[in-house]
mmCIF file of C-alpha atoms in Angstrom:
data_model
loop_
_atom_site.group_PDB
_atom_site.id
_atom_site.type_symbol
_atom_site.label_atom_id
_atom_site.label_comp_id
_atom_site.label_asym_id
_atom_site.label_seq_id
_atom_site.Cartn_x
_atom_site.Cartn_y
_atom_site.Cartn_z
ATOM 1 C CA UNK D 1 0.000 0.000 0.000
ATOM 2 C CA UNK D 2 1.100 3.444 -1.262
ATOM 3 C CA UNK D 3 0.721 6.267 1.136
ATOM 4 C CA UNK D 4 -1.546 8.531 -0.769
ATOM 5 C CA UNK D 5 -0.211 11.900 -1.696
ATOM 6 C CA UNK D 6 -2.899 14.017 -0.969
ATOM 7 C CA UNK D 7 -2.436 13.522 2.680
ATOM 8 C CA UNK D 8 -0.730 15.893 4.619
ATOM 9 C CA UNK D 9 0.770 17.072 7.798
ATOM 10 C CA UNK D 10 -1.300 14.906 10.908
ATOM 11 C CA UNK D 11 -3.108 12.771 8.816
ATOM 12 C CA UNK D 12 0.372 11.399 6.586
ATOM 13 C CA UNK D 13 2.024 11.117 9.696
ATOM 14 C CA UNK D 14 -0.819 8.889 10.960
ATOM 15 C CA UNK D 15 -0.914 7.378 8.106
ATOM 16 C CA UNK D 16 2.324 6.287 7.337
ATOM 17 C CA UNK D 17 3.379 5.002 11.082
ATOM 18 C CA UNK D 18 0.098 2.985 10.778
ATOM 19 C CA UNK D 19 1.527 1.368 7.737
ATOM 20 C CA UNK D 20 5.009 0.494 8.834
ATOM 21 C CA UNK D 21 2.736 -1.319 12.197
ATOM 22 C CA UNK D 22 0.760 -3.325 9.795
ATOM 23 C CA UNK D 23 3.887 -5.004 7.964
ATOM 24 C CA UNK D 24 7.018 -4.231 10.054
ATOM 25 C CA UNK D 25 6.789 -8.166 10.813
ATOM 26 C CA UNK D 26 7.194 -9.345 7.113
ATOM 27 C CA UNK D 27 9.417 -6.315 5.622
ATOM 28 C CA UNK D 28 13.404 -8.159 5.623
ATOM 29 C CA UNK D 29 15.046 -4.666 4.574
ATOM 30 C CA UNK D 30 14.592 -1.126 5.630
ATOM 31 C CA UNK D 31 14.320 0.024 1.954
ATOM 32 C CA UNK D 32 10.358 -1.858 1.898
ATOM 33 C CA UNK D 33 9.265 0.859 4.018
ATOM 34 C CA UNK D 34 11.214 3.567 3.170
ATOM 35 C CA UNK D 35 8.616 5.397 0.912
ATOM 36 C CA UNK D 36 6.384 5.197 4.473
ATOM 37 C CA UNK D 37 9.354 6.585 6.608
ATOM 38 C CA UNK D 38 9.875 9.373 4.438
ATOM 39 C CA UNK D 39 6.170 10.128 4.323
ATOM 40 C CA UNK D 40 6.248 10.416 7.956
ATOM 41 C CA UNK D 41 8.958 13.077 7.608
ATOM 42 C CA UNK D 42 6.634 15.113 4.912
ATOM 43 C CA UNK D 43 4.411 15.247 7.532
ATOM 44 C CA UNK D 44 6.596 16.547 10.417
ATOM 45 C CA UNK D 45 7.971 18.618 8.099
ATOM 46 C CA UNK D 46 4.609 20.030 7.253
ATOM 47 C CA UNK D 47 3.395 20.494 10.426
ATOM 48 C CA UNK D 48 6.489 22.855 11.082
ATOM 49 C CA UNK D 49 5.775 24.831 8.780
ATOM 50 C CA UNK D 50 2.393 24.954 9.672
ATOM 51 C CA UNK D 51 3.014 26.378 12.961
ATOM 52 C CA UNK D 52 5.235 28.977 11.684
ATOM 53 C CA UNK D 53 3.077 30.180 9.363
ATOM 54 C CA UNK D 54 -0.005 30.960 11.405
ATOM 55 C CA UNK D 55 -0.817 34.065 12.006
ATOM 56 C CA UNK D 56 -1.617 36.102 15.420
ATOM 57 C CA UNK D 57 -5.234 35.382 14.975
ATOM 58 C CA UNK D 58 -5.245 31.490 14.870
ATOM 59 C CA UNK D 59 -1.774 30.988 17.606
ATOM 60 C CA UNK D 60 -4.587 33.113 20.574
ATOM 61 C CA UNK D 61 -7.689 31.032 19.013
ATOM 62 C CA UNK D 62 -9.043 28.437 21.680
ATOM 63 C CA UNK D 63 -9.672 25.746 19.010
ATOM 64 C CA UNK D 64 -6.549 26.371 16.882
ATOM 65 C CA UNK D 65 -4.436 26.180 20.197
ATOM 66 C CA UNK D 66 -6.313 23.164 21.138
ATOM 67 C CA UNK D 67 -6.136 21.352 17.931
ATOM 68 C CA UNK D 68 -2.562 21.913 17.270
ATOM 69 C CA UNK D 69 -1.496 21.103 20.935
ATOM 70 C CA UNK D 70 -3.452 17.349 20.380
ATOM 71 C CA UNK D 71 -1.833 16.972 16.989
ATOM 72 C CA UNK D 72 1.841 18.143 18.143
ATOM 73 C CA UNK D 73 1.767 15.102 20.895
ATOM 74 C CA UNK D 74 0.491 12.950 18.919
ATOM 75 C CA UNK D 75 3.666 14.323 16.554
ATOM 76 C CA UNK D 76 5.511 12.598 18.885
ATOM 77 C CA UNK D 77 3.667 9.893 20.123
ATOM 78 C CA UNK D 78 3.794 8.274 16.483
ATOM 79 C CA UNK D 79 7.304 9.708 16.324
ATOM 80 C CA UNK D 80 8.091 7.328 19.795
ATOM 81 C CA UNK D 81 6.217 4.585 18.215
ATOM 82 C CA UNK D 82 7.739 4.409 14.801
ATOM 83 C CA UNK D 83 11.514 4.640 16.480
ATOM 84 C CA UNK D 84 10.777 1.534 18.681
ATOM 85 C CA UNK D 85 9.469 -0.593 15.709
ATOM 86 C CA UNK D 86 12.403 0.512 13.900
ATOM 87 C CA UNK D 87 14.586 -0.249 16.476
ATOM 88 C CA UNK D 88 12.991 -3.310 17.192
ATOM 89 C CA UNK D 89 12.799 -4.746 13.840
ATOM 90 C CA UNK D 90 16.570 -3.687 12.370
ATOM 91 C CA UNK D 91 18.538 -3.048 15.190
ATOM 92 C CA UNK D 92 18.617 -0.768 18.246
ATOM 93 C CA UNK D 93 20.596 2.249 16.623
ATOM 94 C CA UNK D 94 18.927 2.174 12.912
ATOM 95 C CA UNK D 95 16.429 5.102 13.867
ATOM 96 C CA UNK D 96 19.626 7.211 14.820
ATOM 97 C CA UNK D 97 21.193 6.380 11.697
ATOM 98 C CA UNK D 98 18.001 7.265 10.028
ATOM 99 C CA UNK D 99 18.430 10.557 11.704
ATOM 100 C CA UNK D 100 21.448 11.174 10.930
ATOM 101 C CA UNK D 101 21.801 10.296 7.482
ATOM 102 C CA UNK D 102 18.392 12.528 6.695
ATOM 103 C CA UNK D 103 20.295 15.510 8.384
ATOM 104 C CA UNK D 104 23.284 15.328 6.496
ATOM 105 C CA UNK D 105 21.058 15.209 3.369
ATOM 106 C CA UNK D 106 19.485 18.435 4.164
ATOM 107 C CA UNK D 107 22.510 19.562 5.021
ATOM 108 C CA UNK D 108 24.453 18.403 1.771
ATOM 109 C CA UNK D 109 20.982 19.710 0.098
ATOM 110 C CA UNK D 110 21.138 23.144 1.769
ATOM 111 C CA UNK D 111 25.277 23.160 1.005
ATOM 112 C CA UNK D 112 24.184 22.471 -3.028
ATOM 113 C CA UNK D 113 21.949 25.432 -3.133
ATOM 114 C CA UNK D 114 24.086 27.728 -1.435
ATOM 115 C CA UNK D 115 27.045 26.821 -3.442
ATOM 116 C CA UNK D 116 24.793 26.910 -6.769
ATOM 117 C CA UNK D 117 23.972 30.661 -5.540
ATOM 118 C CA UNK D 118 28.025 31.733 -4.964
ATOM 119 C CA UNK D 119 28.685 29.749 -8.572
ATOM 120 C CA UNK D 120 25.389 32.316 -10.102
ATOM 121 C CA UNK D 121 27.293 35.148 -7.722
ATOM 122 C CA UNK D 122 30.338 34.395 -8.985
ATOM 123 C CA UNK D 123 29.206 34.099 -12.820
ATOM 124 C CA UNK D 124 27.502 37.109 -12.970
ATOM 125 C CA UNK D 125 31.076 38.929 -11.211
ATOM 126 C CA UNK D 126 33.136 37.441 -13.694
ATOM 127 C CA UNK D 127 30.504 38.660 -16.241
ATOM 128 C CA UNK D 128 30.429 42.150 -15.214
ATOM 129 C CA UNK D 129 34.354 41.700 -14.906
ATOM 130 C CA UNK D 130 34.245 40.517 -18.629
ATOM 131 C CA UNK D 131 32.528 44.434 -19.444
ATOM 132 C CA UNK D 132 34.751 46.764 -17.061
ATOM 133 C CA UNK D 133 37.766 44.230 -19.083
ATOM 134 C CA UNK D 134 35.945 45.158 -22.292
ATOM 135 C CA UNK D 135 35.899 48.787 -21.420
ATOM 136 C CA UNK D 136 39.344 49.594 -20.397
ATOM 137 C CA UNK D 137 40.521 47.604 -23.543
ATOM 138 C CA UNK D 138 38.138 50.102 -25.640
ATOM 139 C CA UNK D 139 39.255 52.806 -23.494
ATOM 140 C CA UNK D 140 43.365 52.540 -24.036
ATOM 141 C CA UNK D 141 42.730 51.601 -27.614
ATOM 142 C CA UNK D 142 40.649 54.909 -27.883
ATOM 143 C CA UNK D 143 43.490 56.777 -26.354
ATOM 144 C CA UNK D 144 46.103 55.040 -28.612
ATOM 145 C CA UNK D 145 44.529 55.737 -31.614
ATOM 146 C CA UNK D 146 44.020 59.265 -30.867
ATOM 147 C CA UNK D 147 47.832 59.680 -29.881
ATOM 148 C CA UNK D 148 48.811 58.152 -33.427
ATOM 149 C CA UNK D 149 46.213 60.783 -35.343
ATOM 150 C CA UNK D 150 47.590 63.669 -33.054
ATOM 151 C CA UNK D 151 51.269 62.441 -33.762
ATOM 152 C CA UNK D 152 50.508 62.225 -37.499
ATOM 153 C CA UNK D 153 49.325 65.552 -37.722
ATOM 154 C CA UNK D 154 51.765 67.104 -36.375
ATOM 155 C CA UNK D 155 54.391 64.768 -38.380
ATOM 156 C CA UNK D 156 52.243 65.964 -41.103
ATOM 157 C CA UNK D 157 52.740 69.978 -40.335
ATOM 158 C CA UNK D 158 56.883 68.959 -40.299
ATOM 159 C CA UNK D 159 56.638 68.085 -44.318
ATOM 160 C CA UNK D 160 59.248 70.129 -46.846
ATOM 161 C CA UNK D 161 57.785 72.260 -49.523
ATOM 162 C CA UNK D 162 58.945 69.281 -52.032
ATOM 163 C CA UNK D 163 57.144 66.553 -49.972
ATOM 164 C CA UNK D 164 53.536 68.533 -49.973
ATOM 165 C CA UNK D 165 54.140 68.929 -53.881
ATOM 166 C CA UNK D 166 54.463 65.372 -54.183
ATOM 167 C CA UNK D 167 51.659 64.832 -51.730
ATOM 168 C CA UNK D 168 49.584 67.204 -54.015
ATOM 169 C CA UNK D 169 48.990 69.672 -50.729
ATOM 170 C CA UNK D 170 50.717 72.172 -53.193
ATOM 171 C CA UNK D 171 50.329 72.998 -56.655
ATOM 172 C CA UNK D 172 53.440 74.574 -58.071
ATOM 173 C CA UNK D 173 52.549 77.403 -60.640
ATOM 174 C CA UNK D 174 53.332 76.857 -63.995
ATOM 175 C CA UNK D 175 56.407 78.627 -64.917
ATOM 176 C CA UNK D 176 57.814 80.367 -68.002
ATOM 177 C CA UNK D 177 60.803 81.532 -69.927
ATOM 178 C CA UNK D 178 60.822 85.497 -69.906
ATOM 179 C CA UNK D 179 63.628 87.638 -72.133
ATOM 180 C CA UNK D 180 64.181 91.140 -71.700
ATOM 181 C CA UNK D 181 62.055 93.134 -74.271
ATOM 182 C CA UNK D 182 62.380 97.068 -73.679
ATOM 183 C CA UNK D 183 64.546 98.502 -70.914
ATOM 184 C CA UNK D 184 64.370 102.397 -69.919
ATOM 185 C CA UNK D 185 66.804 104.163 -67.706
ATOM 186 C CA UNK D 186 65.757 107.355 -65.861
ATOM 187 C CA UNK D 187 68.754 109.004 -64.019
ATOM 188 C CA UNK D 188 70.959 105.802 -61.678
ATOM 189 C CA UNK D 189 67.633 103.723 -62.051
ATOM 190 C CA UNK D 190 66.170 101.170 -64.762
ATOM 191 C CA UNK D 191 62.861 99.773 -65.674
ATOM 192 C CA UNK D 192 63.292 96.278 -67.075
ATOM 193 C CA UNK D 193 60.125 95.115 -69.318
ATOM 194 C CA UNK D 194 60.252 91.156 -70.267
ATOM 195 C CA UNK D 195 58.051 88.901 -72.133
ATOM 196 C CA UNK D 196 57.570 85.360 -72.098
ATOM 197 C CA UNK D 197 54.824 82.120 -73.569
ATOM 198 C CA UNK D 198 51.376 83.649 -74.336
ATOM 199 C CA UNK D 199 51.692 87.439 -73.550
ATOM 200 C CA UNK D 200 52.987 87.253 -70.442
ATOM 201 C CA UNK D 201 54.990 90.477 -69.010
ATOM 202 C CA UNK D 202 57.311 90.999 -66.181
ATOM 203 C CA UNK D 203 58.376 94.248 -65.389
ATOM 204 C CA UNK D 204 61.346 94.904 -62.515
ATOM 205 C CA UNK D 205 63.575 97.994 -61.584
ATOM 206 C CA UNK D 206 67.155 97.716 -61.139
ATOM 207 C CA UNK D 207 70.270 99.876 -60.133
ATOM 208 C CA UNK D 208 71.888 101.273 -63.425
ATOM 209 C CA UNK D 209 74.801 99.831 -62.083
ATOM 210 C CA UNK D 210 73.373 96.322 -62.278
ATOM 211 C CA UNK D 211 71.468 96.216 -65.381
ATOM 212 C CA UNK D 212 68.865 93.980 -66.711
ATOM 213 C CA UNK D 213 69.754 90.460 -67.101
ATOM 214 C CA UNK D 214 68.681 89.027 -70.410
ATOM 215 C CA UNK D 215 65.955 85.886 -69.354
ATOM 216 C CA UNK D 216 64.738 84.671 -65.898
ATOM 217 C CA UNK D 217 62.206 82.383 -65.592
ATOM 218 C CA UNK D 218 58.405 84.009 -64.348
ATOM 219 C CA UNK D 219 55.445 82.826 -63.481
ATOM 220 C CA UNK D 220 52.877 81.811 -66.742
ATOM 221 C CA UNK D 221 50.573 84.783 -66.873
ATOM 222 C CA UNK D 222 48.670 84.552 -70.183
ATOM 223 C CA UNK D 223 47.064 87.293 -72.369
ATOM 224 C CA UNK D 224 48.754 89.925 -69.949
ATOM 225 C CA UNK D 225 49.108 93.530 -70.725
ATOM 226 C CA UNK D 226 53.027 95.286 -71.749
ATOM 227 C CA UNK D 227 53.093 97.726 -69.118
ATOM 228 C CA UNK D 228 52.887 100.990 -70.739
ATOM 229 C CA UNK D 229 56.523 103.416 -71.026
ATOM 230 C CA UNK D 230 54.252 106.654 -69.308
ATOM 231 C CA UNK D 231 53.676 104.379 -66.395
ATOM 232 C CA UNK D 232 57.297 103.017 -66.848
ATOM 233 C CA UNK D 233 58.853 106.766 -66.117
ATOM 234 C CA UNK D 234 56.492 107.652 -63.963
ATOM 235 C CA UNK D 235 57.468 104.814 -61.398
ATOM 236 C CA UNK D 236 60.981 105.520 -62.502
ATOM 237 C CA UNK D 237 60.883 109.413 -61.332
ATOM 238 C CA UNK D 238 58.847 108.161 -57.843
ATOM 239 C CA UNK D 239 61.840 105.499 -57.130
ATOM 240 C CA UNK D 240 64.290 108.323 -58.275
ATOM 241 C CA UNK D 241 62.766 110.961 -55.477
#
């Protein structure tokens, strides 16, 4: 016979000792009414927390008091009873044994939850460790790339003249051959007019003493104007002041 689940507290308690009386005598190993022993304990064990869970009104109630002072000794009445039959029937330490080997699986029980909670404490540390990891690494490599686009701008700034031409940061102008064309002297001064590819004039002053050299090479100005000799002399004569 199977205890029936639906019984609980008192009544499994009752229930299950009742049991064991009926066929202690023909059992031959502990493990034939071990399904009854540990429906015994499902009842203690509800009955505790039975108790603790009523509240202020049923613990001062006459009949609640009454009823749970009749079922607590008969608690131990059955308890009494079911330890001597044990005892009796397997030897007169097995209920001990009993006792202690159920309270070192509640506490091995307790121990696996509570080390199952550090392991989940200690996941979700390592976790979070994983992201402040993360971040530094994002931080420093933040840092590092920005010191390696501030050092190659200013390696950039450090370039010759030649280097941004080849770079294409600077566009050399496009230059020309110019000869001398018309020269005019005014007193220990000299207006040098030159002419180069596509109309392009230069004009320069010099000391008389110097002269006008005969080609230099200017900058391409195309369809430019010869300066004019009035304008030539007049510049002359403000120099010459």
């Amino acid at each position: 016979m199977v205890v029936a689940e639906v019984l609980t507290g008192i009544a499994l308690v009752k229930k299950s000792v009742d049991f064991i009386k009926e066929n202690i005598g023909t059992v031959n190993d502990i493990k034939d009414i071990a399904g009854q022993i540990d429906g015994f304990f499902k009842g203690e064990s509800e009955m505790n927390k039975k108790s603790g869970g009523i509240g202020i009104k049923e613990q001062f109630g006459i009949e609640s008091t009454a009823s749970d002072f009749i079922d607590r000794k008969l608690l131990e009445e059955k308890r009494q009873e079911l330890k001597n039959m044990i005892n009796l029937r397997f030897g007169p330490t097995t209920w001990d044994q009993i006792i202690a080997e159920r309270a070192n699986r509640i506490s091995e029980a307790k121990e696996a939850v509570r080390l199952k909670k550090v392991e989940a404490r200690q996941q979700q540390k390592e976790i979070l460790d994983s992201f402040q990891t993360m971040g530094i690494v994002f931080c420093v490599i933040a840092v590092f790339a920005l010191a390696v686009i501030v050092a190659f701008k200013s390696y950039a700034k450090d370039y010759t003249r030649q280097q941004k031409i080849n770079r294409g940061d600077i566009v050399p102008p496009t230059m020309t051959k110019c000869r001398l064309k018309k020269q005019k002297v005014y007193k220990d001064k000299i207006a040098c007019i030159y002419q180069g590819a596509n109309k392009t004039f230069e004009l320069s002053f010099q000391d008389i003493r110097i002269g006008c050299v005969r080609n230099f090479y200017c900058i391409l100005n195309p369809n430019g104007k010869e300066p004019s000799i009035d304008k030539v002399m007049e510049s002359l004569r403000s120099i010459a002041k």
